[in-house]
Amino acid sequence: MPQKLKGRDSLLAFAEIERLIGKIYFRFSHLFFHHLTLRDFWWEVAMEKERCAYNLRVMSTVAKNDPGPDYPSVTREKTDRLRESLTLYLQRGTPTIAPEEALSLARKIEACEINVIYDDFRQSGASPAGLLE
């Protein structure tokens, strides 16, 4: 049986994944520095990822101090695999890519993130939005 992260650890893993994705999107904003609209678009998307990571860290702190039931957990293997994949991409340096390639890569990243983060929540009958209730 796959090892599960505890609720608080899941939130921290999500925060780390959001920050890595934000770094990739910040990189996109630099790649399109010459095109103001694209630069600003990727900068805003990256900032949103940073805000989400911050909120997840806050939720983790709240969960740590909450004596109530633990939140649903996710599989460590899935989060580790996504973290490794994002880190490997960041280590490749800054390639030259077209806007279409950046958007395609972003769609793939978001699909993987949804699979990792939300799949286990769906299977448990919970939703990440429910963590805020």
PDB file of C-alpha atoms in Angstrom:
ATOM      1  CA  MET A   1       0.000   0.000   0.000  1.00  0.00           C
ATOM      2  CA  PRO A   2       1.416   3.433  -0.940  1.00  0.00           C
ATOM      3  CA  GLN A   3       2.612   5.571   1.940  1.00  0.00           C
ATOM      4  CA  LYS A   4       0.314   8.487   2.697  1.00  0.00           C
ATOM      5  CA  LEU A   5       1.368  11.912   3.914  1.00  0.00           C
ATOM      6  CA  LYS A   6      -0.477  13.214   6.954  1.00  0.00           C
ATOM      7  CA  GLY A   7      -2.800  16.181   6.374  1.00  0.00           C
ATOM      8  CA  ARG A   8      -0.284  18.791   7.530  1.00  0.00           C
ATOM      9  CA  ASP A   9       2.518  17.179   5.514  1.00  0.00           C
ATOM     10  CA  SER A  10       0.219  17.097   2.481  1.00  0.00           C
ATOM     11  CA  LEU A  11      -0.329  20.834   2.789  1.00  0.00           C
ATOM     12  CA  LEU A  12       3.417  21.458   3.028  1.00  0.00           C
ATOM     13  CA  ALA A  13       4.024  19.224  -0.011  1.00  0.00           C
ATOM     14  CA  PHE A  14       1.368  21.162  -1.946  1.00  0.00           C
ATOM     15  CA  ALA A  15       2.987  24.455  -0.921  1.00  0.00           C
ATOM     16  CA  GLU A  16       6.366  23.255  -2.177  1.00  0.00           C
ATOM     17  CA  ILE A  17       4.861  22.128  -5.480  1.00  0.00           C
ATOM     18  CA  GLU A  18       3.105  25.493  -5.909  1.00  0.00           C
ATOM     19  CA  ARG A  19       6.390  27.335  -5.283  1.00  0.00           C
ATOM     20  CA  LEU A  20       8.229  25.193  -7.849  1.00  0.00           C
ATOM     21  CA  ILE A  21       5.526  25.824 -10.425  1.00  0.00           C
ATOM     22  CA  GLY A  22       5.682  29.532  -9.583  1.00  0.00           C
ATOM     23  CA  LYS A  23       9.437  29.490 -10.259  1.00  0.00           C
ATOM     24  CA  ILE A  24       8.810  27.994 -13.693  1.00  0.00           C
ATOM     25  CA  TYR A  25       6.217  30.662 -14.463  1.00  0.00           C
ATOM     26  CA  PHE A  26       8.568  33.411 -13.218  1.00  0.00           C
ATOM     27  CA  ARG A  27      11.119  31.982 -15.640  1.00  0.00           C
ATOM     28  CA  PHE A  28       8.541  32.256 -18.427  1.00  0.00           C
ATOM     29  CA  SER A  29       8.030  35.916 -17.553  1.00  0.00           C
ATOM     30  CA  HIS A  30      11.765  36.446 -18.037  1.00  0.00           C
ATOM     31  CA  LEU A  31      11.794  34.505 -21.288  1.00  0.00           C
ATOM     32  CA  PHE A  32       9.174  36.878 -22.692  1.00  0.00           C
ATOM     33  CA  PHE A  33      10.709  40.034 -21.290  1.00  0.00           C
ATOM     34  CA  HIS A  34      10.613  41.620 -24.750  1.00  0.00           C
ATOM     35  CA  HIS A  35       6.840  41.024 -25.041  1.00  0.00           C
ATOM     36  CA  LEU A  36       5.153  43.036 -22.288  1.00  0.00           C
ATOM     37  CA  THR A  37       1.779  41.296 -22.443  1.00  0.00           C
ATOM     38  CA  LEU A  38       3.275  37.813 -22.178  1.00  0.00           C
ATOM     39  CA  ARG A  39       5.767  38.932 -19.537  1.00  0.00           C
ATOM     40  CA  ASP A  40       3.000  40.411 -17.388  1.00  0.00           C
ATOM     41  CA  PHE A  41       0.732  37.401 -17.904  1.00  0.00           C
ATOM     42  CA  TRP A  42       3.351  34.905 -16.700  1.00  0.00           C
ATOM     43  CA  TRP A  43       4.386  37.206 -13.853  1.00  0.00           C
ATOM     44  CA  GLU A  44       0.784  37.333 -12.593  1.00  0.00           C
ATOM     45  CA  VAL A  45       0.359  33.551 -12.896  1.00  0.00           C
ATOM     46  CA  ALA A  46       3.609  33.058 -10.970  1.00  0.00           C
ATOM     47  CA  MET A  47       2.492  35.510  -8.281  1.00  0.00           C
ATOM     48  CA  GLU A  48      -0.786  33.600  -7.927  1.00  0.00           C
ATOM     49  CA  LYS A  49       1.184  30.389  -7.377  1.00  0.00           C
ATOM     50  CA  GLU A  50       3.273  32.146  -4.717  1.00  0.00           C
ATOM     51  CA  ARG A  51       0.105  33.375  -2.971  1.00  0.00           C
ATOM     52  CA  CYS A  52      -1.335  29.865  -3.059  1.00  0.00           C
ATOM     53  CA  ALA A  53       1.885  28.420  -1.589  1.00  0.00           C
ATOM     54  CA  TYR A  54       1.781  30.993   1.204  1.00  0.00           C
ATOM     55  CA  ASN A  55      -1.865  30.169   1.978  1.00  0.00           C
ATOM     56  CA  LEU A  56      -1.080  26.459   2.080  1.00  0.00           C
ATOM     57  CA  ARG A  57       1.741  27.072   4.562  1.00  0.00           C
ATOM     58  CA  VAL A  58      -0.656  29.081   6.736  1.00  0.00           C
ATOM     59  CA  MET A  59      -3.222  26.284   6.534  1.00  0.00           C
ATOM     60  CA  SER A  60      -0.494  23.828   7.537  1.00  0.00           C
ATOM     61  CA  THR A  61       0.255  25.877  10.648  1.00  0.00           C
ATOM     62  CA  VAL A  62      -3.435  25.998  11.526  1.00  0.00           C
ATOM     63  CA  ALA A  63      -3.738  22.236  10.987  1.00  0.00           C
ATOM     64  CA  LYS A  64      -0.740  21.680  13.253  1.00  0.00           C
ATOM     65  CA  ASN A  65      -2.520  23.479  16.091  1.00  0.00           C
ATOM     66  CA  ASP A  66      -5.940  21.954  15.363  1.00  0.00           C
ATOM     67  CA  PRO A  67      -6.770  19.116  17.749  1.00  0.00           C
ATOM     68  CA  GLY A  68      -9.584  18.018  15.421  1.00  0.00           C
ATOM     69  CA  PRO A  69      -9.496  15.169  12.927  1.00  0.00           C
ATOM     70  CA  ASP A  70      -6.689  15.001  10.399  1.00  0.00           C
ATOM     71  CA  TYR A  71      -7.393  16.183   6.881  1.00  0.00           C
ATOM     72  CA  PRO A  72      -7.329  13.730   3.982  1.00  0.00           C
ATOM     73  CA  SER A  73      -3.859  12.783   2.898  1.00  0.00           C
ATOM     74  CA  VAL A  74      -2.154  12.195  -0.409  1.00  0.00           C
ATOM     75  CA  THR A  75       0.287   9.613  -1.633  1.00  0.00           C
ATOM     76  CA  ARG A  76       3.921  10.501  -0.951  1.00  0.00           C
ATOM     77  CA  GLU A  77       4.994   8.817  -4.199  1.00  0.00           C
ATOM     78  CA  LYS A  78       2.849  11.137  -6.336  1.00  0.00           C
ATOM     79  CA  THR A  79       4.023  14.333  -4.661  1.00  0.00           C
ATOM     80  CA  ASP A  80       7.667  13.202  -4.748  1.00  0.00           C
ATOM     81  CA  ARG A  81       7.446  12.335  -8.442  1.00  0.00           C
ATOM     82  CA  LEU A  82       5.923  15.719  -9.351  1.00  0.00           C
ATOM     83  CA  ARG A  83       8.445  17.601  -7.172  1.00  0.00           C
ATOM     84  CA  GLU A  84      11.340  15.753  -8.850  1.00  0.00           C
ATOM     85  CA  SER A  85       9.961  16.429 -12.320  1.00  0.00           C
ATOM     86  CA  LEU A  86       9.541  20.164 -11.635  1.00  0.00           C
ATOM     87  CA  THR A  87      13.001  20.397 -10.053  1.00  0.00           C
ATOM     88  CA  LEU A  88      14.597  18.648 -13.046  1.00  0.00           C
ATOM     89  CA  TYR A  89      12.931  21.127 -15.391  1.00  0.00           C
ATOM     90  CA  LEU A  90      14.243  24.056 -13.353  1.00  0.00           C
ATOM     91  CA  GLN A  91      17.768  22.602 -13.392  1.00  0.00           C
ATOM     92  CA  ARG A  92      17.814  22.540 -17.198  1.00  0.00           C
ATOM     93  CA  GLY A  93      18.465  26.242 -17.354  1.00  0.00           C
ATOM     94  CA  THR A  94      16.471  28.754 -19.309  1.00  0.00           C
ATOM     95  CA  PRO A  95      15.659  27.400 -22.741  1.00  0.00           C
ATOM     96  CA  THR A  96      14.340  29.577 -25.526  1.00  0.00           C
ATOM     97  CA  ILE A  97      10.728  28.641 -26.086  1.00  0.00           C
ATOM     98  CA  ALA A  98       7.819  30.006 -28.059  1.00  0.00           C
ATOM     99  CA  PRO A  99       4.680  31.289 -26.325  1.00  0.00           C
ATOM    100  CA  GLU A 100       2.767  28.225 -27.538  1.00  0.00           C
ATOM    101  CA  GLU A 101       5.352  25.919 -25.959  1.00  0.00           C
ATOM    102  CA  ALA A 102       5.145  27.772 -22.634  1.00  0.00           C
ATOM    103  CA  LEU A 103       1.364  27.486 -22.627  1.00  0.00           C
ATOM    104  CA  SER A 104       1.524  23.803 -23.559  1.00  0.00           C
ATOM    105  CA  LEU A 105       4.020  23.112 -20.775  1.00  0.00           C
ATOM    106  CA  ALA A 106       1.883  25.049 -18.297  1.00  0.00           C
ATOM    107  CA  ARG A 107      -1.175  22.953 -19.243  1.00  0.00           C
ATOM    108  CA  LYS A 108       0.822  19.754 -18.663  1.00  0.00           C
ATOM    109  CA  ILE A 109       2.111  21.032 -15.314  1.00  0.00           C
ATOM    110  CA  GLU A 110      -1.367  22.031 -14.154  1.00  0.00           C
ATOM    111  CA  ALA A 111      -2.815  18.667 -15.256  1.00  0.00           C
ATOM    112  CA  CYS A 112      -0.116  16.817 -13.283  1.00  0.00           C
ATOM    113  CA  GLU A 113      -0.719  19.045 -10.281  1.00  0.00           C
ATOM    114  CA  ILE A 114      -4.453  18.380 -10.417  1.00  0.00           C
ATOM    115  CA  ASN A 115      -3.809  14.654 -10.670  1.00  0.00           C
ATOM    116  CA  VAL A 116      -1.417  14.643  -7.702  1.00  0.00           C
ATOM    117  CA  ILE A 117      -3.261  16.994  -5.397  1.00  0.00           C
ATOM    118  CA  TYR A 118      -6.908  16.435  -6.125  1.00  0.00           C
ATOM    119  CA  ASP A 119      -7.075  12.764  -7.088  1.00  0.00           C
ATOM    120  CA  ASP A 120      -6.529  11.485  -3.552  1.00  0.00           C
ATOM    121  CA  PHE A 121      -8.978  14.047  -2.198  1.00  0.00           C
ATOM    122  CA  ARG A 122     -11.644  12.877  -4.650  1.00  0.00           C
ATOM    123  CA  GLN A 123     -11.029   9.256  -3.725  1.00  0.00           C
ATOM    124  CA  SER A 124     -11.441  10.069  -0.045  1.00  0.00           C
ATOM    125  CA  GLY A 125     -14.719  11.895  -0.705  1.00  0.00           C
ATOM    126  CA  ALA A 126     -13.232  15.219   0.413  1.00  0.00           C
ATOM    127  CA  SER A 127     -12.325  18.313  -1.510  1.00  0.00           C
ATOM    128  CA  PRO A 128      -9.411  20.711  -1.006  1.00  0.00           C
ATOM    129  CA  ALA A 129     -11.940  23.544  -0.706  1.00  0.00           C
ATOM    130  CA  GLY A 130     -13.340  21.689   2.298  1.00  0.00           C
ATOM    131  CA  LEU A 131     -10.083  22.326   4.134  1.00  0.00           C
ATOM    132  CA  LEU A 132     -11.081  25.978   4.409  1.00  0.00           C
ATOM    133  CA  GLU A 133     -14.415  25.247   6.095  1.00  0.00           C
TER     134      GLU A 133
END
